[in-house]
């Protein structure tokens, strides 16, 4: 397993419409994609910052994990995503070292990436995601 860079930082927000102007007009970043991820019950907006992305996450349903996060902790940084060369490999490796997994196998995330989450109880409070571009 090799982590090459921080692929993105996920930020939970109540409203993309309210938040995007801060990133675009105030910070001068460009939103290049807005996408709904149906099975996560979120709408996402992406900004490129160097080789790392900011991923804004707006819940589309009160049952969305993002809605529950905002309810409990308010808007803010939700997760950290590392780009790895093989998500399944990476999961197996950290699991063997005692890390509790949320996803035992990779699934499809925004932008068609293969993604999987580690439980924040095992990662010192940071909800951690591994992701990779699917093989073409
Ligand atoms: Zn993510």
mmCIF file with all atom_site columns, C-alpha atoms and ligand atoms in Angstrom:
data_model
loop_
_atom_site.group_PDB
_atom_site.id
_atom_site.type_symbol
_atom_site.label_atom_id
_atom_site.label_alt_id
_atom_site.label_comp_id
_atom_site.label_asym_id
_atom_site.label_entity_id
_atom_site.label_seq_id
_atom_site.pdbx_PDB_ins_code
_atom_site.Cartn_x
_atom_site.Cartn_y
_atom_site.Cartn_z
_atom_site.occupancy
_atom_site.B_iso_or_equiv
_atom_site.pdbx_formal_charge
_atom_site.auth_seq_id
_atom_site.auth_comp_id
_atom_site.auth_asym_id
_atom_site.auth_atom_id
_atom_site.pdbx_PDB_model_num
ATOM   1   C  CA  . UNK A 1 1   ? 0.000   0.000  0.000   1.00 0.00 ? 1   UNK A CA  1
ATOM   2   C  CA  . UNK A 1 2   ? 1.320   3.392  -0.905  1.00 0.00 ? 2   UNK A CA  1
ATOM   3   C  CA  . UNK A 1 3   ? -0.391  6.666  -0.152  1.00 0.00 ? 3   UNK A CA  1
ATOM   4   C  CA  . UNK A 1 4   ? 0.611   9.176  -2.829  1.00 0.00 ? 4   UNK A CA  1
ATOM   5   C  CA  . UNK A 1 5   ? -1.219  12.309 -1.742  1.00 0.00 ? 5   UNK A CA  1
ATOM   6   C  CA  . UNK A 1 6   ? -4.329  13.716 -0.123  1.00 0.00 ? 6   UNK A CA  1
ATOM   7   C  CA  . UNK A 1 7   ? -6.944  13.141 -2.811  1.00 0.00 ? 7   UNK A CA  1
ATOM   8   C  CA  . UNK A 1 8   ? -9.572  15.318 -1.178  1.00 0.00 ? 8   UNK A CA  1
ATOM   9   C  CA  . UNK A 1 9   ? -10.893 16.822 2.021   1.00 0.00 ? 9   UNK A CA  1
ATOM   10  C  CA  . UNK A 1 10  ? -14.615 16.307 2.571   1.00 0.00 ? 10  UNK A CA  1
ATOM   11  C  CA  . UNK A 1 11  ? -16.534 19.169 4.167   1.00 0.00 ? 11  UNK A CA  1
ATOM   12  C  CA  . UNK A 1 12  ? -20.125 18.815 5.368   1.00 0.00 ? 12  UNK A CA  1
ATOM   13  C  CA  . UNK A 1 13  ? -22.332 21.800 4.563   1.00 0.00 ? 13  UNK A CA  1
ATOM   14  C  CA  . UNK A 1 14  ? -26.029 22.495 4.880   1.00 0.00 ? 14  UNK A CA  1
ATOM   15  C  CA  . UNK A 1 15  ? -26.308 24.019 1.432   1.00 0.00 ? 15  UNK A CA  1
ATOM   16  C  CA  . UNK A 1 16  ? -24.044 23.919 -1.623  1.00 0.00 ? 16  UNK A CA  1
ATOM   17  C  CA  . UNK A 1 17  ? -25.794 26.977 -2.962  1.00 0.00 ? 17  UNK A CA  1
ATOM   18  C  CA  . UNK A 1 18  ? -24.918 28.954 0.159   1.00 0.00 ? 18  UNK A CA  1
ATOM   19  C  CA  . UNK A 1 19  ? -21.351 27.622 0.372   1.00 0.00 ? 19  UNK A CA  1
ATOM   20  C  CA  . UNK A 1 20  ? -20.066 27.618 -3.206  1.00 0.00 ? 20  UNK A CA  1
ATOM   21  C  CA  . UNK A 1 21  ? -19.868 31.443 -3.447  1.00 0.00 ? 21  UNK A CA  1
ATOM   22  C  CA  . UNK A 1 22  ? -17.453 31.497 -0.488  1.00 0.00 ? 22  UNK A CA  1
ATOM   23  C  CA  . UNK A 1 23  ? -15.081 29.102 -2.262  1.00 0.00 ? 23  UNK A CA  1
ATOM   24  C  CA  . UNK A 1 24  ? -15.501 30.769 -5.651  1.00 0.00 ? 24  UNK A CA  1
ATOM   25  C  CA  . UNK A 1 25  ? -15.831 34.484 -4.956  1.00 0.00 ? 25  UNK A CA  1
ATOM   26  C  CA  . UNK A 1 26  ? -14.000 34.803 -1.655  1.00 0.00 ? 26  UNK A CA  1
ATOM   27  C  CA  . UNK A 1 27  ? -11.239 32.233 -2.129  1.00 0.00 ? 27  UNK A CA  1
ATOM   28  C  CA  . UNK A 1 28  ? -11.100 32.389 -5.921  1.00 0.00 ? 28  UNK A CA  1
ATOM   29  C  CA  . UNK A 1 29  ? -11.375 28.640 -6.491  1.00 0.00 ? 29  UNK A CA  1
ATOM   30  C  CA  . UNK A 1 30  ? -13.407 27.175 -9.310  1.00 0.00 ? 30  UNK A CA  1
ATOM   31  C  CA  . UNK A 1 31  ? -16.207 24.666 -8.806  1.00 0.00 ? 31  UNK A CA  1
ATOM   32  C  CA  . UNK A 1 32  ? -15.650 22.229 -11.681 1.00 0.00 ? 32  UNK A CA  1
ATOM   33  C  CA  . UNK A 1 33  ? -18.283 19.629 -10.857 1.00 0.00 ? 33  UNK A CA  1
ATOM   34  C  CA  . UNK A 1 34  ? -21.533 19.162 -8.962  1.00 0.00 ? 34  UNK A CA  1
ATOM   35  C  CA  . UNK A 1 35  ? -22.682 15.585 -8.642  1.00 0.00 ? 35  UNK A CA  1
ATOM   36  C  CA  . UNK A 1 36  ? -25.288 13.683 -6.680  1.00 0.00 ? 36  UNK A CA  1
ATOM   37  C  CA  . UNK A 1 37  ? -24.210 10.402 -5.074  1.00 0.00 ? 37  UNK A CA  1
ATOM   38  C  CA  . UNK A 1 38  ? -27.530 8.645  -4.664  1.00 0.00 ? 38  UNK A CA  1
ATOM   39  C  CA  . UNK A 1 39  ? -26.521 5.839  -2.310  1.00 0.00 ? 39  UNK A CA  1
ATOM   40  C  CA  . UNK A 1 40  ? -24.766 8.282  0.021   1.00 0.00 ? 40  UNK A CA  1
ATOM   41  C  CA  . UNK A 1 41  ? -27.750 10.657 -0.089  1.00 0.00 ? 41  UNK A CA  1
ATOM   42  C  CA  . UNK A 1 42  ? -25.502 13.636 -0.797  1.00 0.00 ? 42  UNK A CA  1
ATOM   43  C  CA  . UNK A 1 43  ? -24.856 16.243 -3.410  1.00 0.00 ? 43  UNK A CA  1
ATOM   44  C  CA  . UNK A 1 44  ? -21.190 17.050 -3.889  1.00 0.00 ? 44  UNK A CA  1
ATOM   45  C  CA  . UNK A 1 45  ? -19.308 20.022 -5.301  1.00 0.00 ? 45  UNK A CA  1
ATOM   46  C  CA  . UNK A 1 46  ? -15.610 19.843 -6.182  1.00 0.00 ? 46  UNK A CA  1
ATOM   47  C  CA  . UNK A 1 47  ? -12.822 22.400 -6.234  1.00 0.00 ? 47  UNK A CA  1
ATOM   48  C  CA  . UNK A 1 48  ? -9.252  21.711 -7.275  1.00 0.00 ? 48  UNK A CA  1
ATOM   49  C  CA  . UNK A 1 49  ? -6.455  23.021 -5.031  1.00 0.00 ? 49  UNK A CA  1
ATOM   50  C  CA  . UNK A 1 50  ? -3.138  21.856 -6.452  1.00 0.00 ? 50  UNK A CA  1
ATOM   51  C  CA  . UNK A 1 51  ? -3.526  18.091 -6.726  1.00 0.00 ? 51  UNK A CA  1
ATOM   52  C  CA  . UNK A 1 52  ? -5.957  17.985 -3.810  1.00 0.00 ? 52  UNK A CA  1
ATOM   53  C  CA  . UNK A 1 53  ? -9.676  18.578 -4.032  1.00 0.00 ? 53  UNK A CA  1
ATOM   54  C  CA  . UNK A 1 54  ? -12.151 20.134 -1.687  1.00 0.00 ? 54  UNK A CA  1
ATOM   55  C  CA  . UNK A 1 55  ? -15.351 18.089 -1.721  1.00 0.00 ? 55  UNK A CA  1
ATOM   56  C  CA  . UNK A 1 56  ? -18.388 19.860 -0.305  1.00 0.00 ? 56  UNK A CA  1
ATOM   57  C  CA  . UNK A 1 57  ? -21.114 17.483 0.831   1.00 0.00 ? 57  UNK A CA  1
ATOM   58  C  CA  . UNK A 1 58  ? -24.721 18.563 1.190   1.00 0.00 ? 58  UNK A CA  1
ATOM   59  C  CA  . UNK A 1 59  ? -27.233 16.026 2.531   1.00 0.00 ? 59  UNK A CA  1
ATOM   60  C  CA  . UNK A 1 60  ? -30.182 15.310 0.246   1.00 0.00 ? 60  UNK A CA  1
ATOM   61  C  CA  . UNK A 1 61  ? -32.104 13.392 2.909   1.00 0.00 ? 61  UNK A CA  1
ATOM   62  C  CA  . UNK A 1 62  ? -32.425 13.684 6.718   1.00 0.00 ? 62  UNK A CA  1
ATOM   63  C  CA  . UNK A 1 63  ? -31.261 10.053 6.917   1.00 0.00 ? 63  UNK A CA  1
ATOM   64  C  CA  . UNK A 1 64  ? -28.029 10.865 5.123   1.00 0.00 ? 64  UNK A CA  1
ATOM   65  C  CA  . UNK A 1 65  ? -24.884 10.268 7.213   1.00 0.00 ? 65  UNK A CA  1
ATOM   66  C  CA  . UNK A 1 66  ? -23.924 13.852 6.370   1.00 0.00 ? 66  UNK A CA  1
ATOM   67  C  CA  . UNK A 1 67  ? -27.241 15.159 7.766   1.00 0.00 ? 67  UNK A CA  1
ATOM   68  C  CA  . UNK A 1 68  ? -26.560 13.263 10.991  1.00 0.00 ? 68  UNK A CA  1
ATOM   69  C  CA  . UNK A 1 69  ? -23.016 14.597 11.154  1.00 0.00 ? 69  UNK A CA  1
ATOM   70  C  CA  . UNK A 1 70  ? -24.211 18.202 10.785  1.00 0.00 ? 70  UNK A CA  1
ATOM   71  C  CA  . UNK A 1 71  ? -26.938 17.631 13.368  1.00 0.00 ? 71  UNK A CA  1
ATOM   72  C  CA  . UNK A 1 72  ? -24.395 16.387 15.896  1.00 0.00 ? 72  UNK A CA  1
ATOM   73  C  CA  . UNK A 1 73  ? -21.334 18.488 15.163  1.00 0.00 ? 73  UNK A CA  1
ATOM   74  C  CA  . UNK A 1 74  ? -22.370 21.295 12.851  1.00 0.00 ? 74  UNK A CA  1
ATOM   75  C  CA  . UNK A 1 75  ? -20.889 22.098 9.471   1.00 0.00 ? 75  UNK A CA  1
ATOM   76  C  CA  . UNK A 1 76  ? -17.182 21.496 9.003   1.00 0.00 ? 76  UNK A CA  1
ATOM   77  C  CA  . UNK A 1 77  ? -14.466 19.067 8.027   1.00 0.00 ? 77  UNK A CA  1
ATOM   78  C  CA  . UNK A 1 78  ? -15.979 15.615 7.685   1.00 0.00 ? 78  UNK A CA  1
ATOM   79  C  CA  . UNK A 1 79  ? -13.287 13.328 6.296   1.00 0.00 ? 79  UNK A CA  1
ATOM   80  C  CA  . UNK A 1 80  ? -9.808  13.058 4.854   1.00 0.00 ? 80  UNK A CA  1
ATOM   81  C  CA  . UNK A 1 81  ? -9.255  11.009 1.697   1.00 0.00 ? 81  UNK A CA  1
ATOM   82  C  CA  . UNK A 1 82  ? -5.902  9.489  0.776   1.00 0.00 ? 82  UNK A CA  1
ATOM   83  C  CA  . UNK A 1 83  ? -5.100  8.385  -2.751  1.00 0.00 ? 83  UNK A CA  1
ATOM   84  C  CA  . UNK A 1 84  ? -3.707  4.855  -2.628  1.00 0.00 ? 84  UNK A CA  1
ATOM   85  C  CA  . UNK A 1 85  ? -2.560  2.453  -5.310  1.00 0.00 ? 85  UNK A CA  1
ATOM   86  C  CA  . UNK A 1 86  ? -5.007  -0.298 -4.315  1.00 0.00 ? 86  UNK A CA  1
ATOM   87  C  CA  . UNK A 1 87  ? -7.929  0.237  -1.983  1.00 0.00 ? 87  UNK A CA  1
ATOM   88  C  CA  . UNK A 1 88  ? -8.578  -3.436 -1.205  1.00 0.00 ? 88  UNK A CA  1
ATOM   89  C  CA  . UNK A 1 89  ? -4.909  -3.978 -0.456  1.00 0.00 ? 89  UNK A CA  1
ATOM   90  C  CA  . UNK A 1 90  ? -4.805  -0.915 1.747   1.00 0.00 ? 90  UNK A CA  1
ATOM   91  C  CA  . UNK A 1 91  ? -7.922  -2.034 3.638   1.00 0.00 ? 91  UNK A CA  1
ATOM   92  C  CA  . UNK A 1 92  ? -6.496  -5.505 4.235   1.00 0.00 ? 92  UNK A CA  1
ATOM   93  C  CA  . UNK A 1 93  ? -3.243  -4.035 5.435   1.00 0.00 ? 93  UNK A CA  1
ATOM   94  C  CA  . UNK A 1 94  ? -4.703  -1.606 7.976   1.00 0.00 ? 94  UNK A CA  1
ATOM   95  C  CA  . UNK A 1 95  ? -7.304  -4.154 9.121   1.00 0.00 ? 95  UNK A CA  1
ATOM   96  C  CA  . UNK A 1 96  ? -4.481  -6.595 9.850   1.00 0.00 ? 96  UNK A CA  1
ATOM   97  C  CA  . UNK A 1 97  ? -3.038  -3.893 12.106  1.00 0.00 ? 97  UNK A CA  1
ATOM   98  C  CA  . UNK A 1 98  ? -6.260  -3.582 14.058  1.00 0.00 ? 98  UNK A CA  1
ATOM   99  C  CA  . UNK A 1 99  ? -8.008  -0.721 12.305  1.00 0.00 ? 99  UNK A CA  1
ATOM   100 C  CA  . UNK A 1 100 ? -11.787 -1.043 12.270  1.00 0.00 ? 100 UNK A CA  1
ATOM   101 C  CA  . UNK A 1 101 ? -13.236 -0.705 8.772   1.00 0.00 ? 101 UNK A CA  1
ATOM   102 C  CA  . UNK A 1 102 ? -16.526 0.869  7.759   1.00 0.00 ? 102 UNK A CA  1
ATOM   103 C  CA  . UNK A 1 103 ? -16.201 -0.672 4.286   1.00 0.00 ? 103 UNK A CA  1
ATOM   104 C  CA  . UNK A 1 104 ? -14.625 -4.096 4.047   1.00 0.00 ? 104 UNK A CA  1
ATOM   105 C  CA  . UNK A 1 105 ? -14.441 -3.747 0.267   1.00 0.00 ? 105 UNK A CA  1
ATOM   106 C  CA  . UNK A 1 106 ? -14.239 -0.714 -2.023  1.00 0.00 ? 106 UNK A CA  1
ATOM   107 C  CA  . UNK A 1 107 ? -17.401 0.792  -3.488  1.00 0.00 ? 107 UNK A CA  1
ATOM   108 C  CA  . UNK A 1 108 ? -18.146 3.542  -5.998  1.00 0.00 ? 108 UNK A CA  1
ATOM   109 C  CA  . UNK A 1 109 ? -17.880 7.109  -4.798  1.00 0.00 ? 109 UNK A CA  1
ATOM   110 C  CA  . UNK A 1 110 ? -18.167 10.481 -6.474  1.00 0.00 ? 110 UNK A CA  1
ATOM   111 C  CA  . UNK A 1 111 ? -16.183 10.903 -9.717  1.00 0.00 ? 111 UNK A CA  1
ATOM   112 C  CA  . UNK A 1 112 ? -16.282 7.130  -10.277 1.00 0.00 ? 112 UNK A CA  1
ATOM   113 C  CA  . UNK A 1 113 ? -13.509 6.505  -7.755  1.00 0.00 ? 113 UNK A CA  1
ATOM   114 C  CA  . UNK A 1 114 ? -13.242 3.278  -5.806  1.00 0.00 ? 114 UNK A CA  1
ATOM   115 C  CA  . UNK A 1 115 ? -13.534 4.321  -2.182  1.00 0.00 ? 115 UNK A CA  1
ATOM   116 C  CA  . UNK A 1 116 ? -13.678 2.845  1.304   1.00 0.00 ? 116 UNK A CA  1
ATOM   117 C  CA  . UNK A 1 117 ? -13.835 4.334  4.778   1.00 0.00 ? 117 UNK A CA  1
ATOM   118 C  CA  . UNK A 1 118 ? -11.993 3.510  7.995   1.00 0.00 ? 118 UNK A CA  1
ATOM   119 C  CA  . UNK A 1 119 ? -13.754 3.967  11.306  1.00 0.00 ? 119 UNK A CA  1
ATOM   120 C  CA  . UNK A 1 120 ? -12.769 7.170  13.143  1.00 0.00 ? 120 UNK A CA  1
ATOM   121 C  CA  . UNK A 1 121 ? -12.623 5.203  16.412  1.00 0.00 ? 121 UNK A CA  1
ATOM   122 C  CA  . UNK A 1 122 ? -9.503  3.503  15.054  1.00 0.00 ? 122 UNK A CA  1
ATOM   123 C  CA  . UNK A 1 123 ? -7.971  6.536  13.364  1.00 0.00 ? 123 UNK A CA  1
ATOM   124 C  CA  . UNK A 1 124 ? -7.712  8.965  16.266  1.00 0.00 ? 124 UNK A CA  1
ATOM   125 C  CA  . UNK A 1 125 ? -10.919 10.771 15.416  1.00 0.00 ? 125 UNK A CA  1
ATOM   126 C  CA  . UNK A 1 126 ? -10.448 11.337 11.696  1.00 0.00 ? 126 UNK A CA  1
ATOM   127 C  CA  . UNK A 1 127 ? -12.941 9.679  9.386   1.00 0.00 ? 127 UNK A CA  1
ATOM   128 C  CA  . UNK A 1 128 ? -10.483 8.391  6.796   1.00 0.00 ? 128 UNK A CA  1
ATOM   129 C  CA  . UNK A 1 129 ? -11.144 7.393  3.211   1.00 0.00 ? 129 UNK A CA  1
ATOM   130 C  CA  . UNK A 1 130 ? -8.951  5.480  0.804   1.00 0.00 ? 130 UNK A CA  1
ATOM   131 C  CA  . UNK A 1 131 ? -9.585  6.055  -2.871  1.00 0.00 ? 131 UNK A CA  1
ATOM   132 C  CA  . UNK A 1 132 ? -8.200  5.161  -6.256  1.00 0.00 ? 132 UNK A CA  1
ATOM   133 C  CA  . UNK A 1 133 ? -9.089  5.722  -9.865  1.00 0.00 ? 133 UNK A CA  1
ATOM   134 C  CA  . UNK A 1 134 ? -10.608 2.535  -11.296 1.00 0.00 ? 134 UNK A CA  1
ATOM   135 C  CA  . UNK A 1 135 ? -8.397  0.693  -13.788 1.00 0.00 ? 135 UNK A CA  1
ATOM   136 C  CA  . UNK A 1 136 ? -9.304  1.636  -17.342 1.00 0.00 ? 136 UNK A CA  1
HETATM 137 ZN ZN1 . LIG B 2 .   ? -14.642 11.613 0.141   1.00 0.00 ? 1   LIG B ZN1 1
#
